[in-house]
GROMACS .gro file of C-alpha atoms in nm:
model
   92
    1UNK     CA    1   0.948  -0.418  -0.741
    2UNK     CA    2   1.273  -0.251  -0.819
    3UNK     CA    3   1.355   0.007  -1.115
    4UNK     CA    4   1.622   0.078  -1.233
    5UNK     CA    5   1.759   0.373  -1.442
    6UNK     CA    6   2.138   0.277  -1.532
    7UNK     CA    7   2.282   0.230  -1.225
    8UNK     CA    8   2.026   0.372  -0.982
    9UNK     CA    9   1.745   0.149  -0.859
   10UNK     CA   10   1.419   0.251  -0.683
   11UNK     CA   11   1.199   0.014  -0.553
   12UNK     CA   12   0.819   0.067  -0.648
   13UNK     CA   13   0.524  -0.047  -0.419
   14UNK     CA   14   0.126  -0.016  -0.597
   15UNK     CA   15  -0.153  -0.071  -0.487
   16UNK     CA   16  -0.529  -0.030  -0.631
   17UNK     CA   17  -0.842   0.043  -0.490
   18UNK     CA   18  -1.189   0.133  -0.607
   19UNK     CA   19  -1.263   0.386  -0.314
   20UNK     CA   20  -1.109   0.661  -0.198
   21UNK     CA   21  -0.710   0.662  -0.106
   22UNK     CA   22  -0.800   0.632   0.226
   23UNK     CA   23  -0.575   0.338   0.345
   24UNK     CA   24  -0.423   0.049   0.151
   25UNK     CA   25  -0.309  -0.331   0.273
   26UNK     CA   26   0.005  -0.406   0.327
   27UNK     CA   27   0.193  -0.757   0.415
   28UNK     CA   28   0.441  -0.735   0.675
   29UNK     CA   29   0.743  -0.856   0.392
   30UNK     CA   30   0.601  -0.492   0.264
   31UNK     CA   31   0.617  -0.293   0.601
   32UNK     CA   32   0.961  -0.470   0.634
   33UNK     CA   33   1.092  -0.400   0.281
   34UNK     CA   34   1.009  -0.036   0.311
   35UNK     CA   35   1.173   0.009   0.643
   36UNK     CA   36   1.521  -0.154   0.484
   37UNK     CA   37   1.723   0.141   0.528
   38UNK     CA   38   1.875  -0.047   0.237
   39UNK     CA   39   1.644   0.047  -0.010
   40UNK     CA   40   1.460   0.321  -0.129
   41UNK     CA   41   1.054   0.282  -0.172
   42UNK     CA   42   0.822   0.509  -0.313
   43UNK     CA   43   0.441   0.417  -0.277
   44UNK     CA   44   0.167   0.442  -0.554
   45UNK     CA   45  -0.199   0.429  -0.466
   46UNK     CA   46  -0.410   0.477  -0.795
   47UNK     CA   47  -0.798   0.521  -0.601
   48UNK     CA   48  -1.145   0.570  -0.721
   49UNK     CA   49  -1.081   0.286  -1.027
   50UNK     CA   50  -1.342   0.208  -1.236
   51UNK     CA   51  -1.451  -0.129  -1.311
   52UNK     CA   52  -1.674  -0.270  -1.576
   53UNK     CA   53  -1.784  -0.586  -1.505
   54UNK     CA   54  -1.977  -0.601  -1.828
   55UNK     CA   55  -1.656  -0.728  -1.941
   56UNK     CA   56  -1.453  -1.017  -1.940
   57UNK     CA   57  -1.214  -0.982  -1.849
   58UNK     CA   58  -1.325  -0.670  -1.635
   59UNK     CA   59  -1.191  -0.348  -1.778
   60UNK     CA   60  -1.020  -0.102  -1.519
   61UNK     CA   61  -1.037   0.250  -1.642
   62UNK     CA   62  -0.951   0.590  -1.464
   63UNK     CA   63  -0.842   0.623  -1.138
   64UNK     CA   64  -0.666   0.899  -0.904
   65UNK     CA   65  -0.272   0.812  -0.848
   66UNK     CA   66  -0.121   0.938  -0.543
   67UNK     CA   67   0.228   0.949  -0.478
   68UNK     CA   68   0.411   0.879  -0.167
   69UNK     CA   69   0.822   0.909  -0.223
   70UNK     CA   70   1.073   0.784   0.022
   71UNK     CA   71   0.840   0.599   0.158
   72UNK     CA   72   0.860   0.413   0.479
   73UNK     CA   73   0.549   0.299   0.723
   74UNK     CA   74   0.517   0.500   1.046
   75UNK     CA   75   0.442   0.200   1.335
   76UNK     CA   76   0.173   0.462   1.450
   77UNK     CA   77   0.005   0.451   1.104
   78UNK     CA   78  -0.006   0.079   1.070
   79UNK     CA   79  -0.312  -0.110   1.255
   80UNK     CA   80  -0.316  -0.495   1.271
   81UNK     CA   81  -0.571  -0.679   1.018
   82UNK     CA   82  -0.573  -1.016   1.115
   83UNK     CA   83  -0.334  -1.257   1.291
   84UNK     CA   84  -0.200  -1.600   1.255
   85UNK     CA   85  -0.230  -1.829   1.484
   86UNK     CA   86  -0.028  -2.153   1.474
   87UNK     CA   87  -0.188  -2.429   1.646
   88UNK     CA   88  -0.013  -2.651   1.872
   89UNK     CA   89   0.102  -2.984   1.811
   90UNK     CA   90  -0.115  -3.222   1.937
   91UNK     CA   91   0.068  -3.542   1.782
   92UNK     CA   92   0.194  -3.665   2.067
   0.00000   0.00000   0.00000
């Protein structure tokens, strides 16, 4: 997500969890953005959210927000999730 403050622009990437800030998901369009030398990304993490589910719609409250500027993925600090496979074609 870009911001922009007249004519500088910094893109944003968040992401929430209810643990600890202990590693977040990313999509590879995110690992890709980040490494852009075209852009500039700084990464929040807000951690240890809480939830109350007594509500509806659920009611986030608190959390920890870390702050990661400059940003940009390290290939040794990424581990693969899952994969997709694409099937062959078998309409022959």
């Amino acid at each position: 997500m870009p911001c922009t403050r007249g004519a500088q622009e910094l893109h944003v990437e968040v992401k929430g969890t209810t643990g600890a800030a202990t590693s977040v998901e990313l999509t590879i369009n995110e690992v890709l953005h980040a490494r852009d030398k075209d852009n500039t990304v700084d990464l929040y993490v807000v951690s240890d959210i809480k939830v109350d589910t007594r509500t509806a719609p659920y009611t986030p409250s608190e959390g920890t927000v870390s702050h990661y500027t400059d940003w940009e993925p390290a290939e040794e600090d990424l581990r693969p999730r899952k994969y997709e496979y694409r099937l062959p074609d078998t309409a022959a």
